[in-house]
CSV table of C-alpha atoms in Angstrom, one decimal:
chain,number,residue,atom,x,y,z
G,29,UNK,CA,120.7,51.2,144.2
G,30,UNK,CA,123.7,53.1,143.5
G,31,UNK,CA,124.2,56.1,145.4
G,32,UNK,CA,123.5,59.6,143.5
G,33,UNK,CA,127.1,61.6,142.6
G,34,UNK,CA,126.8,65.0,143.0
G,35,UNK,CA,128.9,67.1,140.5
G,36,UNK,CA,130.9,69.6,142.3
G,37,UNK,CA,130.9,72.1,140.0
G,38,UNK,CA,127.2,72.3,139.6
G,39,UNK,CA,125.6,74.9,140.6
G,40,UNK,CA,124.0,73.0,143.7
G,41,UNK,CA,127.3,71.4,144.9
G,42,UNK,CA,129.7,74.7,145.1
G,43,UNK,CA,128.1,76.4,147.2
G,44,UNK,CA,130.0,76.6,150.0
G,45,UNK,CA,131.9,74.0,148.6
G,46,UNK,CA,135.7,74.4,149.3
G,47,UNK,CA,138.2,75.5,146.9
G,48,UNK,CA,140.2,72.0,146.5
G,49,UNK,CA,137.3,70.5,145.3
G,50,UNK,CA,137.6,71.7,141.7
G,51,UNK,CA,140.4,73.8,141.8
G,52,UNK,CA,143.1,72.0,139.1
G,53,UNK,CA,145.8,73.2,141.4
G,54,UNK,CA,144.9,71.0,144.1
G,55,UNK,CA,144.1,68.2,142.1
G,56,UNK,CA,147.4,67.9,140.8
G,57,UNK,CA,149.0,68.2,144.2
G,58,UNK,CA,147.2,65.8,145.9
G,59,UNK,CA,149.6,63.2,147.3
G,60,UNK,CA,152.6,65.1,146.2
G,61,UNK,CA,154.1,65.4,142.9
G,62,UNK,CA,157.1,63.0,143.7
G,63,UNK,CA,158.1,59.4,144.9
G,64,UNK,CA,160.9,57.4,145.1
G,65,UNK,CA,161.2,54.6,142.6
G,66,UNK,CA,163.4,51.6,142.7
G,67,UNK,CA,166.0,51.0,140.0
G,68,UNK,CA,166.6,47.0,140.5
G,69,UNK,CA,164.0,44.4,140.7
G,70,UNK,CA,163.3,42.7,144.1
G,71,UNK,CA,161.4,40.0,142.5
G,72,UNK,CA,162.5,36.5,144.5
G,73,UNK,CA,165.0,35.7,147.3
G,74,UNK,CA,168.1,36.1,145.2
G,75,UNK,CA,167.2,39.8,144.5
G,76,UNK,CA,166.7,40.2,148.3
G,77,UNK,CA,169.9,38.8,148.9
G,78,UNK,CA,171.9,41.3,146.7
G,79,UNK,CA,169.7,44.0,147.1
G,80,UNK,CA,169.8,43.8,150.9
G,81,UNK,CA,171.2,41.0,153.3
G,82,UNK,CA,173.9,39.1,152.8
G,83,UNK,CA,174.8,40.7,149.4
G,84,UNK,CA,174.8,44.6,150.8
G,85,UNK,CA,177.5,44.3,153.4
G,86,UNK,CA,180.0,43.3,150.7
G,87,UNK,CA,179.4,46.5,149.2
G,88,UNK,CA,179.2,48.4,152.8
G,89,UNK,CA,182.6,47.1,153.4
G,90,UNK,CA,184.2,48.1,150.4
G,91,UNK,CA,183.1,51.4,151.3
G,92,UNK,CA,184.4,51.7,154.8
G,93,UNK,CA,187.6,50.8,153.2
G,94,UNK,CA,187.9,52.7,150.9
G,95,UNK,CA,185.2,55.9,151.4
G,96,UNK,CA,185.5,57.2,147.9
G,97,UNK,CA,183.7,54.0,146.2
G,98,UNK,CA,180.2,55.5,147.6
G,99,UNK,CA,180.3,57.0,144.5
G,100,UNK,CA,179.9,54.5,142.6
G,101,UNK,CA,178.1,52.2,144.1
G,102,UNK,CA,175.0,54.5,145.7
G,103,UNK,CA,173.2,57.0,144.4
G,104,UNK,CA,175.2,59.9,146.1
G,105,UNK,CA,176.8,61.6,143.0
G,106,UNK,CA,173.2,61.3,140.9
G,107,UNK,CA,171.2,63.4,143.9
G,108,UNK,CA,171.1,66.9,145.0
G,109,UNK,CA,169.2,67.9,148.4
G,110,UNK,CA,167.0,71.0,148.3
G,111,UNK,CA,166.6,72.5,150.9
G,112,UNK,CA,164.8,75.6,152.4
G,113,UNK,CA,163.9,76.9,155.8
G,114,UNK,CA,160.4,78.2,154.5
G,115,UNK,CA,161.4,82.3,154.9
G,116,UNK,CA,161.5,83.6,151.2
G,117,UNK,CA,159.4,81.7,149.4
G,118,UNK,CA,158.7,82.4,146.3
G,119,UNK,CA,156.6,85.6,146.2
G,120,UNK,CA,154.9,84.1,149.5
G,121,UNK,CA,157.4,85.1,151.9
G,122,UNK,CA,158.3,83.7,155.3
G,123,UNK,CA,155.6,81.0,154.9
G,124,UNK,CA,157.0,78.2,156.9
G,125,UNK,CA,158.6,74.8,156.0
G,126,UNK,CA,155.3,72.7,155.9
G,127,UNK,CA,153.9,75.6,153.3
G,128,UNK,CA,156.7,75.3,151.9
G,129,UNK,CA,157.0,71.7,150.2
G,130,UNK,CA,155.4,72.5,147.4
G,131,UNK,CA,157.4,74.8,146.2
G,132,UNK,CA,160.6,72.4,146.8
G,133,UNK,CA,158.8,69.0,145.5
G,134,UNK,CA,157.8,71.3,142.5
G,135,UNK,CA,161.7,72.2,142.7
G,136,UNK,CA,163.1,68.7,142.9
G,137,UNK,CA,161.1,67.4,139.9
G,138,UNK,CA,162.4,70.0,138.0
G,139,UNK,CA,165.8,68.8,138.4
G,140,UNK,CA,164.6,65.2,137.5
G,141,UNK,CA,162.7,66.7,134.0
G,142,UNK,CA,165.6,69.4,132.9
G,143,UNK,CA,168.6,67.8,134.4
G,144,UNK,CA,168.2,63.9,134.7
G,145,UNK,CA,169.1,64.8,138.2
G,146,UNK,CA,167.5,63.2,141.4
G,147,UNK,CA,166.9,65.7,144.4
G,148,UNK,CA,165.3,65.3,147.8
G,149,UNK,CA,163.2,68.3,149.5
G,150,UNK,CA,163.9,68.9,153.0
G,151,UNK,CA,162.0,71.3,155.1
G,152,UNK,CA,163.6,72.6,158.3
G,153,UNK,CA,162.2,73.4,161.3
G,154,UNK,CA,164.6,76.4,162.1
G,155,UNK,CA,166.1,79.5,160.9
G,156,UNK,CA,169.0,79.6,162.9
G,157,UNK,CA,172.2,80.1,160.5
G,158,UNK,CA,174.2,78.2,162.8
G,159,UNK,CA,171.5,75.2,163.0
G,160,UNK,CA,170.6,74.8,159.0
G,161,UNK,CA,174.3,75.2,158.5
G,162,UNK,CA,175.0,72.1,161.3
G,163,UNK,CA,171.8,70.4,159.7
G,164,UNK,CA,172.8,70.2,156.4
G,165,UNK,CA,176.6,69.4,157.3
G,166,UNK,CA,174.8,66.0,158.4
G,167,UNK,CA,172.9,65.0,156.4
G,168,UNK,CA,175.9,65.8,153.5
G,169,UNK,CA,177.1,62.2,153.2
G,170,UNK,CA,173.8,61.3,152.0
G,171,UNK,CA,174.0,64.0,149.2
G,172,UNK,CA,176.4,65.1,145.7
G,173,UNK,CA,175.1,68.8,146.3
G,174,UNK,CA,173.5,71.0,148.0
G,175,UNK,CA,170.6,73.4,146.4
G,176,UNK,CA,169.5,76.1,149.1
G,177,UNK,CA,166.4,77.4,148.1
G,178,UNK,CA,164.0,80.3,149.8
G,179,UNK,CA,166.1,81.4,152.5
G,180,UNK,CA,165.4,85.0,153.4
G,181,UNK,CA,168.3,87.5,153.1
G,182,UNK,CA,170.8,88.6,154.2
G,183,UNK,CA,171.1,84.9,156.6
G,184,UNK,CA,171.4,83.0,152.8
G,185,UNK,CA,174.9,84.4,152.4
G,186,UNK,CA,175.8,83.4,155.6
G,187,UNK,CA,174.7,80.2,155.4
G,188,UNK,CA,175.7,79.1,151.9
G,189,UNK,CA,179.5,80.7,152.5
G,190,UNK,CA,179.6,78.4,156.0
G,191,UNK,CA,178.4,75.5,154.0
G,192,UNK,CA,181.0,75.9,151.0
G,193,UNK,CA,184.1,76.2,153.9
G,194,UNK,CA,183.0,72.8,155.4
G,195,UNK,CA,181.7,70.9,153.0
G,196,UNK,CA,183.6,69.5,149.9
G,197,UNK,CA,180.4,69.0,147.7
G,198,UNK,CA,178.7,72.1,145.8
G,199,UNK,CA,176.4,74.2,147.6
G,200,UNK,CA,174.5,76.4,145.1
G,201,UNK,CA,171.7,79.1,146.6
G,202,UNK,CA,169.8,79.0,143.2
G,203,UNK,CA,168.0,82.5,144.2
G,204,UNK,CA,171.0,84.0,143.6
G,205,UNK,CA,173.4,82.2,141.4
G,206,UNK,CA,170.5,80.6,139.1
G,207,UNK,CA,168.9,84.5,138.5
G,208,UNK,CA,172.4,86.0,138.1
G,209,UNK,CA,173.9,83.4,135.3
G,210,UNK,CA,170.3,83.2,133.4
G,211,UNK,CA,170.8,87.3,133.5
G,212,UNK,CA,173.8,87.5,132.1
G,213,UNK,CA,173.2,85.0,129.0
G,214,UNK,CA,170.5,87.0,128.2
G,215,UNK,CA,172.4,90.5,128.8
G,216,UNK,CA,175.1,88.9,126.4
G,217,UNK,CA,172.8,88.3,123.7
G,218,UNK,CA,170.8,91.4,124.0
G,219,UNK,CA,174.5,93.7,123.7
G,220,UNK,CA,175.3,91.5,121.0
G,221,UNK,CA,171.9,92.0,119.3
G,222,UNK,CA,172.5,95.9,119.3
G,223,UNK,CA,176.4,95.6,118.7
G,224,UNK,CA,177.8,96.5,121.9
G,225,UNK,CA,179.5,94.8,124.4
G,226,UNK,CA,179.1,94.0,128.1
G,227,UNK,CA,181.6,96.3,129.2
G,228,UNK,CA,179.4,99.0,126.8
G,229,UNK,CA,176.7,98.8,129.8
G,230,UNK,CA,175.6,100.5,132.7
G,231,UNK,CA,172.9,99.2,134.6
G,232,UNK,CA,170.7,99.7,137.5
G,233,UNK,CA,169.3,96.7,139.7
G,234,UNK,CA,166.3,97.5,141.7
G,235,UNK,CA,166.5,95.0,144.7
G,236,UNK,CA,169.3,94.3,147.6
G,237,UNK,CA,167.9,90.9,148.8
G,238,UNK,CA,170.0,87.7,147.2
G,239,UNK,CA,169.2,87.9,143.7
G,240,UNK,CA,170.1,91.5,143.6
G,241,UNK,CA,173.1,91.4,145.0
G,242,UNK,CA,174.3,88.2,143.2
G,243,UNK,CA,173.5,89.9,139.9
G,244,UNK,CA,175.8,92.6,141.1
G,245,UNK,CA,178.2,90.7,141.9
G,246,UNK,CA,178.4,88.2,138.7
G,247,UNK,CA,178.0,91.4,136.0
G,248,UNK,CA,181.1,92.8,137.4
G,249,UNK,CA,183.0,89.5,137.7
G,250,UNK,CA,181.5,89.4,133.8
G,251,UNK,CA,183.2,92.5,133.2
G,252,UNK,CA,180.1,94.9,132.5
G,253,UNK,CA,180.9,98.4,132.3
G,254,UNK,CA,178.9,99.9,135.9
G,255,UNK,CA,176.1,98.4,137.9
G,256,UNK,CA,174.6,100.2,140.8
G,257,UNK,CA,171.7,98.4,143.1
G,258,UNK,CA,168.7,100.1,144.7
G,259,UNK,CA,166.9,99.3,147.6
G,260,UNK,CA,163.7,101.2,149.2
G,261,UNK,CA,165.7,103.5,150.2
G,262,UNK,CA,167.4,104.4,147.3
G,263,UNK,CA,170.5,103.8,145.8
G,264,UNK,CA,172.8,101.9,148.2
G,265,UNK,CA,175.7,104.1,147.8
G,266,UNK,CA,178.2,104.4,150.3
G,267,UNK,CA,177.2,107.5,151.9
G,268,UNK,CA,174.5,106.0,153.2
G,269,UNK,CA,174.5,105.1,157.2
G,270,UNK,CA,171.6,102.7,157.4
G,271,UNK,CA,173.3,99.6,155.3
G,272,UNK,CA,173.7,96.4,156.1
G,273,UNK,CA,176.9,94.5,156.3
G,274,UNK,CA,176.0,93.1,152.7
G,275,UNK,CA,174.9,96.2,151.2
G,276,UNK,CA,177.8,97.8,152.3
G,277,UNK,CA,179.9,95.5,150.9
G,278,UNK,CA,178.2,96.0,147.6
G,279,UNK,CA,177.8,99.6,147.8
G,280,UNK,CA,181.8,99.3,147.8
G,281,UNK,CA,182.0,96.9,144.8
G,282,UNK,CA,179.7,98.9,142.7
G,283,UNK,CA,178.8,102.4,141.2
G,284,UNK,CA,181.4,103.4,139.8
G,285,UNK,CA,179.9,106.6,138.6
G,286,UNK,CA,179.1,107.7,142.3
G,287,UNK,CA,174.9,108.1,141.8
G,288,UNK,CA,173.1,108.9,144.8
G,289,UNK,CA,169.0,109.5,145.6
G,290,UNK,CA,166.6,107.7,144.2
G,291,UNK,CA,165.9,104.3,141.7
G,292,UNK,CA,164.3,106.6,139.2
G,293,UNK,CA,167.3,109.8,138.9
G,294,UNK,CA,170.0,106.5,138.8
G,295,UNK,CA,168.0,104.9,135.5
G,296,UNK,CA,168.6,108.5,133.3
G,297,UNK,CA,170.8,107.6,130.7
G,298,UNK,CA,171.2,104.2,132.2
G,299,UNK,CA,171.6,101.4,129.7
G,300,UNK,CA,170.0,98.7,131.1
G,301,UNK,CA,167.3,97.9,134.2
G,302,UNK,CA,167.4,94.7,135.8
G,303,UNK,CA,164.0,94.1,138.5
G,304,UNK,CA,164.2,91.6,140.7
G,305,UNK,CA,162.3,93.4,143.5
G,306,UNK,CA,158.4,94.3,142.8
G,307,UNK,CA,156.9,97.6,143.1
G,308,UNK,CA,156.3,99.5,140.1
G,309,UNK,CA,159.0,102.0,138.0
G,310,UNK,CA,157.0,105.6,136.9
G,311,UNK,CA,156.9,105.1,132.8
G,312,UNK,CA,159.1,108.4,132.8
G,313,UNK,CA,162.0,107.1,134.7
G,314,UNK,CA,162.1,103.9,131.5
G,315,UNK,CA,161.8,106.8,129.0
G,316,UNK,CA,164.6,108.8,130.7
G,317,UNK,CA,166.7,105.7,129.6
G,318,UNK,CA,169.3,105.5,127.0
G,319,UNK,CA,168.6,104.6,123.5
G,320,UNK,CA,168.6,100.9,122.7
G,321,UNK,CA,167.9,100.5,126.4
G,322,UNK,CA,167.2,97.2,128.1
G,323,UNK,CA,164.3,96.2,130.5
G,324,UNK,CA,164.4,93.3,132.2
G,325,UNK,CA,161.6,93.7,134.6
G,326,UNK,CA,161.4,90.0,136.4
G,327,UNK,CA,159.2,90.4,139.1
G,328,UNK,CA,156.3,87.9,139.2
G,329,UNK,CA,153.2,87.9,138.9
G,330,UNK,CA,153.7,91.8,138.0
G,331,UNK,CA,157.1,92.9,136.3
G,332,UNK,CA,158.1,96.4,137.8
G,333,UNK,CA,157.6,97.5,134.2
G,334,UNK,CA,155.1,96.3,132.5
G,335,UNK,CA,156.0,95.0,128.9
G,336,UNK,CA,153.8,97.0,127.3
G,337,UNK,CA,155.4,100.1,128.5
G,338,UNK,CA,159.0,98.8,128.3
G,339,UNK,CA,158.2,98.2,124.7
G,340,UNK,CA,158.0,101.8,124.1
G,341,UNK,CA,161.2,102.6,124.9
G,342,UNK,CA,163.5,99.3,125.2
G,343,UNK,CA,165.2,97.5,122.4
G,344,UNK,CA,165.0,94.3,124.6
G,345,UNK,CA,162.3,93.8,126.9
G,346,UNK,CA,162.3,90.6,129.2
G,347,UNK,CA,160.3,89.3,132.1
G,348,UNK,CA,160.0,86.2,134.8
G,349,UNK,CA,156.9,85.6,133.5
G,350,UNK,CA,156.3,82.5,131.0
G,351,UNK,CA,153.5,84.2,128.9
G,352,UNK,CA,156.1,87.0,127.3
G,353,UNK,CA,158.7,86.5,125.2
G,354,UNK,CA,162.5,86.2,126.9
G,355,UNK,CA,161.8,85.0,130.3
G,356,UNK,CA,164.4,84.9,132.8
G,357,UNK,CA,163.9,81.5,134.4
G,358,UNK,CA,166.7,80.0,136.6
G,359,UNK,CA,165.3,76.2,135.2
G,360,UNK,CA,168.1,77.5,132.3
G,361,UNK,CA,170.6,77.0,134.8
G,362,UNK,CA,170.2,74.6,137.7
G,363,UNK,CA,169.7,71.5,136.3
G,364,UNK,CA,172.7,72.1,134.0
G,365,UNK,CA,174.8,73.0,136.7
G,366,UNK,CA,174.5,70.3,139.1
G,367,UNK,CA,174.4,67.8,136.0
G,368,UNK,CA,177.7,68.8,134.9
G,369,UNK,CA,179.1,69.2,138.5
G,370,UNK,CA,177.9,65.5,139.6
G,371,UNK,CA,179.0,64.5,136.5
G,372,UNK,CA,182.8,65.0,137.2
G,373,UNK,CA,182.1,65.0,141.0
G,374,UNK,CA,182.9,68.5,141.5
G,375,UNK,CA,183.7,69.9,144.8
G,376,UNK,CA,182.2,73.3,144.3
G,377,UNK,CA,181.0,75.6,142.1
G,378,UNK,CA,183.5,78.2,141.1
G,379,UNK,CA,182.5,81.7,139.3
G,380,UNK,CA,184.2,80.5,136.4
G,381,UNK,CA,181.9,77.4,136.0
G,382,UNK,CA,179.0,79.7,136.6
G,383,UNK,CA,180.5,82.3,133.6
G,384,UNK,CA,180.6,79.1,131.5
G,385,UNK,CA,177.0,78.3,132.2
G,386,UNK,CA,175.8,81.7,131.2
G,387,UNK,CA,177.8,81.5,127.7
G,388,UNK,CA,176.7,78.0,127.3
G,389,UNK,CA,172.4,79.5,128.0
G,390,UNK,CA,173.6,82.2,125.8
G,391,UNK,CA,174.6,79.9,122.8
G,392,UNK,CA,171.9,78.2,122.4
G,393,UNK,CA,170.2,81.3,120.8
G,394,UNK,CA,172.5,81.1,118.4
G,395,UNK,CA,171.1,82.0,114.3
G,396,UNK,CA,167.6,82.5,116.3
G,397,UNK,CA,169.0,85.9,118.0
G,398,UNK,CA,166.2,88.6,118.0
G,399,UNK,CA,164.7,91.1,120.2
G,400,UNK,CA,162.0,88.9,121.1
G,401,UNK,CA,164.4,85.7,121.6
G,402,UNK,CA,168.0,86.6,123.9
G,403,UNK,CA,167.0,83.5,125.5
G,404,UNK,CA,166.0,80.2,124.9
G,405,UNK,CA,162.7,78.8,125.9
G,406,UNK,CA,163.4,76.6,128.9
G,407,UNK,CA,161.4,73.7,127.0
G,408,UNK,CA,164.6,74.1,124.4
G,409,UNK,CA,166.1,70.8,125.1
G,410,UNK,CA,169.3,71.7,123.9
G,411,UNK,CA,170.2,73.5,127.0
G,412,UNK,CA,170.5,71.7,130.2
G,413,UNK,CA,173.2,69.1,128.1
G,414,UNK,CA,175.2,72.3,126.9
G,415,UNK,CA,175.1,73.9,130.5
G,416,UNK,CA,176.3,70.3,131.9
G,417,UNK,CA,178.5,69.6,129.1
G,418,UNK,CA,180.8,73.6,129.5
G,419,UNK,CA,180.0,73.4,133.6
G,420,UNK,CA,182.6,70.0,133.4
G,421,UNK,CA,185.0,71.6,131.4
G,422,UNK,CA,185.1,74.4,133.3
G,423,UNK,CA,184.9,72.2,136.4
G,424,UNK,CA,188.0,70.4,134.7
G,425,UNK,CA,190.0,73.7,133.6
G,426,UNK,CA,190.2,74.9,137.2
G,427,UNK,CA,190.6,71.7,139.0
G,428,UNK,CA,187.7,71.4,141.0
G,429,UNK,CA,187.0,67.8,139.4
G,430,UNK,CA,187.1,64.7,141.0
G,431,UNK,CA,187.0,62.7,137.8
């Protein structure tokens, strides 16, 4: 007799019953959500014999000879390795790098949907700069690029500039770079949509961690008009005795109209307010805004201002989140990138590739242009091929290309 199957959702079977037993989450990440698959037959002895011994050492020793043939004849220029330390994950935080595979299998498939690029997650057991910089270096030779991904501020600076000065493949922190160029197509849209420029804008960031301060950075490299970052603590404005070595940097690169005090007296008259920190902005500080303001509010799960409050005030309203219209999602941008950078075997990623990558997100719109639409879905499959396709010419134009 065949043994009785109890129904875990009934009524008599959950109780107590643990969460991964009916939880679709779980079920879709049992056994990971990635393998590697093979891309020639090994079907009889004369596959072996190419695939592996004799046939391989004919291609290892055209190799040795002459280095820059691994190219071509492994897989090096098609993969990207992602790797994290576990210490900024997503909104987890400093969660490990066991809790923290996930998030970079969940990564690495993304690359494979959007991009047609391969990527490897890999976990490491430190969070010494010096060690995940001397990790990666090698393991590089396996590798086209390097995607660094959840690494707590302010190390993530440190460790992506050490890895760009020693290796001669790109290294990309996509909690950064990927925020900052998806921003900035949909900033470009958005001025265009109410008939000003970039260089029109003033806006206020709210957040000094990575993605803050790359948005800083890439606005003014952009050529917006001012940007000034808050932390907790307020607007970081030189004055201030308490910054970092980072901050201070920025607090010298930035705000040029001098604010001081808090988040909410910097938004008055402000033209646009970028949120990549949490927390919540009062409803009078997004009133006090200019007209034809700009909310991008990209916290997730809960925007710093909530749509339905930036709606009463914003022209454009945009979130991180995938159930409102115009969400900021970095899958815009890294697949693109590292397509069009293995593609022409760049050796880094210059700000003028990222600037093209932006314009490239930002062209897509195109006829569609609307409040509700400065950005295109990141199911438009028009986008990662344009992102690849201006990323090599840019590559190209400023002679970072290998081929």
């Amino acid at each position: 007799m065949a043994a009785e199957i109890v129904n875990p959702r009934s009524e008599s079977g959950t109780e107590g019953a643990p969460e991964e037993l009916f939880d679709p989450a779980f079920a879709l990440h049992r056994g990971g959500k990635m393998a590697i698959q093979a891309t020639v037959p090994v079907r009889n002895k004369d596959d072996l014999s190419l695939a592996y011994t004799p046939g391989v050492a004919k291609v290892c020793t055209a190799i040795a000879e002459q280095p820059e043939l691994v190219h071509d004849y492994t897989w090096k220029s098609q993969v990207v390795a992602v790797v994290t330390d576990g210490t900024a994950v997503l909104g987890l935080g400093d969660i490990g790098p066991e809790a923290s595979l996930p998030v970079m299998e969940g990564k690495a498939i993304l690359f494979k949907q959007f991009g047609g690029v391969d990527a490897v997650p890999i976990a490491l057991a430190t969070t010494d700069t010096d060690e995940i910089v001397d990790t990666v270096v090698r393991l590089a030779p396996s590798f086209g690029g390097v995607n660094l991904e959840d690494i707590s501020a302010p190390r993530c600076f440190e460790i992506e500039r050490k890895l760009q000065e020693r290796l001669d493949i790109p290294v990309f922190h996509d909690d950064q770079h990927g925020t900052a160029i998806v921003t900035l197509a949909a900033l470009r849209n958005a001025a265009k949509l109410t008939g000003r420029t970039l260089g029109d804008l003033r806006a206020v960031i709210s957040g000094a961690g990575a993605a803050g301060v790359a948005i800083a950075k890439f606005l003014l490299e952009a050529g917006i008009g001012d940007v000034c970052v808050a932390d907790r603590k307020g607007v970081v404005s030189s004055d201030r005795e308490d910054l970092t070595d980072v901050k201070r940097e920025i607090a010298g690169l930035t705000n040029k109209a001098g604010l001081t005090g808090s988040l909410e007296t910097a938004l008055a008259g402000a033209d646009v307010f970028i949120g990549v920190s949490g927390g919540t902005v009062p409803e009078e500080a997004v009133a006090s805004m200019a007209k034809d303001a700009f909310v991008f509010a990209m916290a997730n799960p809960n925007p710093e201002v909530h749509p339905d409050v930036a709606h009463k005030y914003a022209a454009v309203v945009a979130t991180g989140r995938s159930d409102y219209p115009n969400q900021i999602n970095n899958v815009l941008a890294f697949p693109g990138i590292f397509a069009g950078a293995l593609q022409v075997r760049a050796s880094r990623i210059t700000e003028g590739m990222k600037i093209a990558a932006a314009d490239a997100i930002a062209g897509v719109v195109g006829d569609a242009l609307a409040a509700d639409c400065v950005i295109p879905s990141p199911f438009d499959d028009r986008v990662a091929p344009a992102v690849a396709a201006a990323v090599a010419a840019a590559a190209r134009a400023e002679g970072v290309a290998r081929r």
